[in-house]
mmCIF file of C-alpha atoms in Angstrom:
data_model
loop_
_atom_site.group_PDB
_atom_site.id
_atom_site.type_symbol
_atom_site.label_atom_id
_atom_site.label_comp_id
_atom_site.label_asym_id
_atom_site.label_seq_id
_atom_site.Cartn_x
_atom_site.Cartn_y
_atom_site.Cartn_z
ATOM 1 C CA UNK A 628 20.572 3.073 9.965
ATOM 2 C CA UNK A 629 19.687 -0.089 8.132
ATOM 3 C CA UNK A 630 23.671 -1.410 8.420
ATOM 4 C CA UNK A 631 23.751 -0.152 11.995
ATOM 5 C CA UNK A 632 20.994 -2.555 13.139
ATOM 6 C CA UNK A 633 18.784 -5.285 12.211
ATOM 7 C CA UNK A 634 16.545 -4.792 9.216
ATOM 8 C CA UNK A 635 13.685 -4.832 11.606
ATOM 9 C CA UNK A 636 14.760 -3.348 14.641
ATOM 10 C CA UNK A 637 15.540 -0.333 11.823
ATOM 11 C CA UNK A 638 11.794 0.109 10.802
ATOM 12 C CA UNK A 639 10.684 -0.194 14.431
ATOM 13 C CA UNK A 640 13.198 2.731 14.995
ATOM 14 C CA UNK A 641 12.402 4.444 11.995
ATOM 15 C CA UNK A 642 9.258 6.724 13.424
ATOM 16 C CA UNK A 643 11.087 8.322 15.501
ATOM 17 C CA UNK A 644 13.965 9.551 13.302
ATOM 18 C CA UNK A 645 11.550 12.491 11.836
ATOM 19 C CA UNK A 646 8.904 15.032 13.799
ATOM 20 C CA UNK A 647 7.784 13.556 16.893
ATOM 21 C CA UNK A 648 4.241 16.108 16.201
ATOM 22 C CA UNK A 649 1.302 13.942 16.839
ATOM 23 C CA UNK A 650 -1.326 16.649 15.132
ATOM 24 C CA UNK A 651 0.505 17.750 11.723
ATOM 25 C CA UNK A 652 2.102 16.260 9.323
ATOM 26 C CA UNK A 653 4.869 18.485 8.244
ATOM 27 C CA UNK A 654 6.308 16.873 5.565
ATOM 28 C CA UNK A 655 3.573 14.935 3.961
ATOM 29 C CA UNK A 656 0.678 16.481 2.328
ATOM 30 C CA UNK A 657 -2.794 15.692 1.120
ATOM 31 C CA UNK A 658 -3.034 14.652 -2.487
ATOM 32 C CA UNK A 659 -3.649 16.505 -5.402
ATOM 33 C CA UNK A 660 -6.263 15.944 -7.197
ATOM 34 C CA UNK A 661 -6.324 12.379 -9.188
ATOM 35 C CA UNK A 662 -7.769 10.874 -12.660
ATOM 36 C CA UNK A 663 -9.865 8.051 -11.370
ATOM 37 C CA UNK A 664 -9.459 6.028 -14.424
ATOM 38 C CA UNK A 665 -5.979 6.274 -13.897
ATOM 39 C CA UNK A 666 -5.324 5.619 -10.435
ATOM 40 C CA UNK A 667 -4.852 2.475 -8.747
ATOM 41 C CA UNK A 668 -4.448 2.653 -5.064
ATOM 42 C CA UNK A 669 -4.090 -0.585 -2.624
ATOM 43 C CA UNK A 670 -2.530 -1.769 0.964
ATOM 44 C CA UNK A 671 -0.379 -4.825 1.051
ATOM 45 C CA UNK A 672 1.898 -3.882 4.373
ATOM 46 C CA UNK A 673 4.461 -2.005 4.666
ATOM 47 C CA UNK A 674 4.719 0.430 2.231
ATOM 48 C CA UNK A 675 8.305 0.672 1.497
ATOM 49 C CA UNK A 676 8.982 -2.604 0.186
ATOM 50 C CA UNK A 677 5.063 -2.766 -1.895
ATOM 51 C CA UNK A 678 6.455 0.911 -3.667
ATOM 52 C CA UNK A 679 9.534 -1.032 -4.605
ATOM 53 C CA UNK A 680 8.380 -3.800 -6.154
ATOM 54 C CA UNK A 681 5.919 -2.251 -8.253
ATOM 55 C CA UNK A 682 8.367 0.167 -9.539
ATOM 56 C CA UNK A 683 10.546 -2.336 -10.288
ATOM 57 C CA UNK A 684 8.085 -4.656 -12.485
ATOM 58 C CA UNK A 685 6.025 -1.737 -14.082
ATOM 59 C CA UNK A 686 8.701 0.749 -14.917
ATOM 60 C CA UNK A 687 8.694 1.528 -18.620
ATOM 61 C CA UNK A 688 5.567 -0.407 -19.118
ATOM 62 C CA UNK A 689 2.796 1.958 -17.962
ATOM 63 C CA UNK A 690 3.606 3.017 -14.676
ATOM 64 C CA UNK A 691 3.405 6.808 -14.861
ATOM 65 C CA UNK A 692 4.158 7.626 -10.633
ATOM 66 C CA UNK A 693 4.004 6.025 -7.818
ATOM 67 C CA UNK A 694 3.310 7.180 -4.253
ATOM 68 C CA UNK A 695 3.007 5.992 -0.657
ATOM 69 C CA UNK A 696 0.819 7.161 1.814
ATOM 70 C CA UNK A 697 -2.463 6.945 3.852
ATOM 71 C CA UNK A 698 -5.664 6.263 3.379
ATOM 72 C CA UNK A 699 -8.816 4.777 5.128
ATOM 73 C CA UNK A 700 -8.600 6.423 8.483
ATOM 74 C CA UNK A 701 -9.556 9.206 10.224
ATOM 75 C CA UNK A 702 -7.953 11.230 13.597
ATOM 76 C CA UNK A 703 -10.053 14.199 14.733
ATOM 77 C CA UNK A 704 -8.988 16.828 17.655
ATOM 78 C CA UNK A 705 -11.070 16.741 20.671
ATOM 79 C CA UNK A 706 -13.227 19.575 19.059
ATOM 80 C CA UNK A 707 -14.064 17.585 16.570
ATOM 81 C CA UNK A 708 -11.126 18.887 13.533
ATOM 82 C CA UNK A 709 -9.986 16.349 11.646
ATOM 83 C CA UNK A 710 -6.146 16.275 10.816
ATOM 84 C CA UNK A 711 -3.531 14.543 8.907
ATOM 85 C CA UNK A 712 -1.832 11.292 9.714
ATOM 86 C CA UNK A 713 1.528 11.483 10.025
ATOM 87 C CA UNK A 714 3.410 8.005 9.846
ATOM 88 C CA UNK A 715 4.542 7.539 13.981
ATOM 89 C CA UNK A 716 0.617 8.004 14.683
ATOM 90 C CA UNK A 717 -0.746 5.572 11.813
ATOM 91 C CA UNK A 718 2.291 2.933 13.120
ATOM 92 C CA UNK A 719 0.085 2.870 16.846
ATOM 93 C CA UNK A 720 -2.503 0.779 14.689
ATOM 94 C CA UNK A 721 -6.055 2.883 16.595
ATOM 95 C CA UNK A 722 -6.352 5.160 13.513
ATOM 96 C CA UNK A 723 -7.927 3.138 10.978
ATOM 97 C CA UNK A 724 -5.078 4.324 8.152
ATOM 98 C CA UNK A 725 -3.522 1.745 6.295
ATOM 99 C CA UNK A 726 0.034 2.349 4.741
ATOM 100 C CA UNK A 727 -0.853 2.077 1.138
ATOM 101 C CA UNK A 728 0.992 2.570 -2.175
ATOM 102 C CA UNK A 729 -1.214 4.691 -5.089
ATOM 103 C CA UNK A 730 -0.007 4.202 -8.838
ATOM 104 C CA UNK A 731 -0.689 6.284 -11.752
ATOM 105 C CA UNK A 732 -0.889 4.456 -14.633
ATOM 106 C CA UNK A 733 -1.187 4.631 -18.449
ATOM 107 C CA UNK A 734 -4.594 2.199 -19.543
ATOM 108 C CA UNK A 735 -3.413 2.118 -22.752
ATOM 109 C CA UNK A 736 -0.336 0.518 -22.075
ATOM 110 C CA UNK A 737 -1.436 -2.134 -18.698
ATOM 111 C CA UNK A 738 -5.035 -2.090 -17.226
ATOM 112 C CA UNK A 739 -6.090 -2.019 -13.739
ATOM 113 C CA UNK A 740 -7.013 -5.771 -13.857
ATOM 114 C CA UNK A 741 -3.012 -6.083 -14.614
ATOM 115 C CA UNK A 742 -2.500 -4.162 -11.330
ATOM 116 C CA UNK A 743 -4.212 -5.752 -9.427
ATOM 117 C CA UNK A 744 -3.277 -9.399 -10.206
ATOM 118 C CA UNK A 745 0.090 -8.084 -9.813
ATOM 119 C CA UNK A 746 -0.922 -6.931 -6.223
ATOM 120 C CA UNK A 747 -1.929 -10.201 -5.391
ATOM 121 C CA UNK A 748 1.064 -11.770 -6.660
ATOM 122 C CA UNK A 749 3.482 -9.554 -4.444
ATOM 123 C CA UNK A 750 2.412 -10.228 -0.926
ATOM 124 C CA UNK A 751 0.181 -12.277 1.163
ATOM 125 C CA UNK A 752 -3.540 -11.705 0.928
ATOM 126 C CA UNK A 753 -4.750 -13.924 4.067
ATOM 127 C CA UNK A 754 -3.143 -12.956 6.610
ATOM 128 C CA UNK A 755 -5.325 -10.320 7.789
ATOM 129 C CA UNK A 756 -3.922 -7.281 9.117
ATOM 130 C CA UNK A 757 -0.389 -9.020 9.176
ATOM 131 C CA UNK A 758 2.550 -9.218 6.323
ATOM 132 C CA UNK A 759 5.386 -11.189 8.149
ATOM 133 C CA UNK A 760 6.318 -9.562 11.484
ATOM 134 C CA UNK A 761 4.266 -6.614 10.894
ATOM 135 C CA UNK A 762 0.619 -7.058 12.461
ATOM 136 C CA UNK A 763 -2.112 -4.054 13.075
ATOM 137 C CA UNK A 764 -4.412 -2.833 10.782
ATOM 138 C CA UNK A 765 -2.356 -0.530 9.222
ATOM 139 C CA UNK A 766 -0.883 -3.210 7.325
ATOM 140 C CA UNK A 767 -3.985 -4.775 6.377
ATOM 141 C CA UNK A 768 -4.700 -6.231 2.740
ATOM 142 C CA UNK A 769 -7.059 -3.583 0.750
ATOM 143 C CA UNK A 770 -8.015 -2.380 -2.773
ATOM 144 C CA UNK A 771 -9.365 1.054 -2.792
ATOM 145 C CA UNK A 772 -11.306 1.407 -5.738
ATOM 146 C CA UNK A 773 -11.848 4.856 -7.017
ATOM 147 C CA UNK A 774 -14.589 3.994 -10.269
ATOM 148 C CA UNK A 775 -17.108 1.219 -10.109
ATOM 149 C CA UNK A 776 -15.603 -0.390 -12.995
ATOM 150 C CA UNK A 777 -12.699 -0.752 -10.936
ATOM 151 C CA UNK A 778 -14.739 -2.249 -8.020
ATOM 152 C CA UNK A 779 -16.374 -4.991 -10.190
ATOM 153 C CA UNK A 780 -12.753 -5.550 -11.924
ATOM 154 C CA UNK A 781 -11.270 -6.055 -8.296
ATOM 155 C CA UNK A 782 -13.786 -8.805 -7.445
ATOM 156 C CA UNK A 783 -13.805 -10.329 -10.355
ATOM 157 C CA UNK A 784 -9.756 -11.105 -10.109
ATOM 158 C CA UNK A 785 -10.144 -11.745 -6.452
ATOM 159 C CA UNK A 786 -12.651 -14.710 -6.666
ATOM 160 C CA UNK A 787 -9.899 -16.036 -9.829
ATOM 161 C CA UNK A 788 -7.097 -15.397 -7.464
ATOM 162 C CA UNK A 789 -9.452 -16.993 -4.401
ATOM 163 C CA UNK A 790 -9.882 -19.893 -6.708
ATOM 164 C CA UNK A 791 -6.429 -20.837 -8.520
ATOM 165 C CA UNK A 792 -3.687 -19.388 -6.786
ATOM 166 C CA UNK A 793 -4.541 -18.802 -2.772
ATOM 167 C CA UNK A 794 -5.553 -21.966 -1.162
ATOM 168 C CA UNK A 795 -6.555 -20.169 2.088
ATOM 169 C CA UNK A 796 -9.163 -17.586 2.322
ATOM 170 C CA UNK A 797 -8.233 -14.537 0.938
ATOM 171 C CA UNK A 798 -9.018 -11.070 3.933
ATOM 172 C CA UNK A 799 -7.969 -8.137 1.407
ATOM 173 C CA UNK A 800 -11.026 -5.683 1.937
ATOM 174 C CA UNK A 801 -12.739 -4.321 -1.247
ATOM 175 C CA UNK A 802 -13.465 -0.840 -0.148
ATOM 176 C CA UNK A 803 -13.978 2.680 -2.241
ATOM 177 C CA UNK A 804 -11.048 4.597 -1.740
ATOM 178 C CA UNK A 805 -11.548 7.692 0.605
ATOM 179 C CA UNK A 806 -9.358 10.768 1.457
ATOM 180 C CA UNK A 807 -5.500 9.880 0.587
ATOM 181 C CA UNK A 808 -2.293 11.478 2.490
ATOM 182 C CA UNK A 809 0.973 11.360 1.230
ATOM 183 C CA UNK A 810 3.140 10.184 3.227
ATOM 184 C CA UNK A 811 6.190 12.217 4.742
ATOM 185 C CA UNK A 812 8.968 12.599 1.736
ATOM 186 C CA UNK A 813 11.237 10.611 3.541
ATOM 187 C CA UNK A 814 9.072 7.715 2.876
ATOM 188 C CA UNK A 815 8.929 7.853 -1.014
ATOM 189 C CA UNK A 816 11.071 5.856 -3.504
ATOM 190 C CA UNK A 817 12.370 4.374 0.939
ATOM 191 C CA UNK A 818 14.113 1.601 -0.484
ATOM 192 C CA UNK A 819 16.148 3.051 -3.273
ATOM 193 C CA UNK A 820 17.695 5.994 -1.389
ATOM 194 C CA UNK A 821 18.407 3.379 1.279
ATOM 195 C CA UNK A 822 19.649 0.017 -0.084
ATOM 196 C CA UNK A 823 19.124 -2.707 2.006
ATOM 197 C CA UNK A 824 16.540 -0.994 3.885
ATOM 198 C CA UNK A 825 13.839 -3.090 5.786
ATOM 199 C CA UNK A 826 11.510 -5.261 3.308
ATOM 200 C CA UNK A 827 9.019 -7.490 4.468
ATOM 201 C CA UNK A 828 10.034 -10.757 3.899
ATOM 202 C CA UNK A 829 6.364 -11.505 2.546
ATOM 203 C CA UNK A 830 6.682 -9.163 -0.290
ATOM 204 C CA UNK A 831 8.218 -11.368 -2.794
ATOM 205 C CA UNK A 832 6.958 -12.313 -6.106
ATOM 206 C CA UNK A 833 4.905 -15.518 -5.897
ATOM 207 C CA UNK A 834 5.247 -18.563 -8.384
ATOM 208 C CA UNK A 835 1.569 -18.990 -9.840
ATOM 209 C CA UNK A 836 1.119 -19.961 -13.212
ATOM 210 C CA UNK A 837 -1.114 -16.833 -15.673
ATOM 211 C CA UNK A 838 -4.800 -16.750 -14.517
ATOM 212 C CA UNK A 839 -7.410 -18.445 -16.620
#
């Protein structure tokens, strides 16, 4: 689709491509369970192109898997049932789900501090709820930590990142992480079974110099 039409107008186009079901989500599932210590799970837009460029600087040197997906929302049925996102629902922007990417990783070989400053280095953390042409809240900036040592390690490299490499005021939320959702298979590993495939032009690494 992505040679058929602009880059954009592709993503835009791209919900409707799989089930048009508002109330399951067919393809995606809820996530098994995780190792805490080993989990690193954050929002920086859309998903496809934040997947990609972790894989592609953390391959070989402790990334163990990598998944997209949901998190931080939640939909309930008039009778009060909550269900699972599915990705043309979360892409409306009411749901309170952000399109987030959730690495397992190896702490012997990079830490979670790594990750993180990593995160911050791949997208744009003030623009809230907006990377590039994408705006809602589903593409909001977030860390969801899962351990409070991961909390206080979070903060800690957002007020260094605040203070030597973002000159305007950083909006990434600091929030514990709550139920994840895979997302639909489709979505997984997006860019590399579909070269030249929408990216956000925002996700990019950025020039800063090693944080002090």
């Amino acid at each position: 689709m992505a040679g058929a039409m602009p880059n954009f107008l592709a993503r835009l186009m791209r919900p409707f491509t799989s089930s048009t079901n508002l109330s399951v989500n067919p393809e995606g599932t809820a996530a098994a369970q995780i190792i805490p210590e080993k989990t690193c799970t954050v929002a920086a837009g859309c998903f496809w192109g934040v997947e990609h460029i972790f894989r592609q600087h953390f391959q070989g040197k402790g990334l163990l898997d990598a998944k997209v997906g949901y998190i931080g929302g939640l939909i309930k049925t008039r009778d009060g049932k909550e269900i699972e996102p599915t990705y043309r629902v979360v892409c409306g922007g009411s749901t309170g789900y952000a399109e987030a990417l959730q690495v397992t990783f190896d702490p012997s070989i990079v830490t979670y501090s790594t990750l993180i400053e990593f995160f911050y280095r791949m997208h744009n953390p003030t623009t809230k709820d907006r990377q590039g042409a994408d705006q809602g809240t589903q593409y909001r900036s977030a860390i969801f930590y899962h351990t409070p040592e991961q909390e206080q390690e979070a903060k800690s490299v957002t007020e260094k990142v605040q203070k030597q490499w973002w000159k305007a005021k950083i909006t990434t939320d600091i929030v514990e992480a709550s139920r994840w959702y895979d997302a639909e298979a489709y979505h997984q590993l997006y860019l590399d079974n579909n070269p030249g495939g929408y990216q956000c032009p925002s996700h990019k690494i950025y020039d800063f110099k090693p944080l002090e």
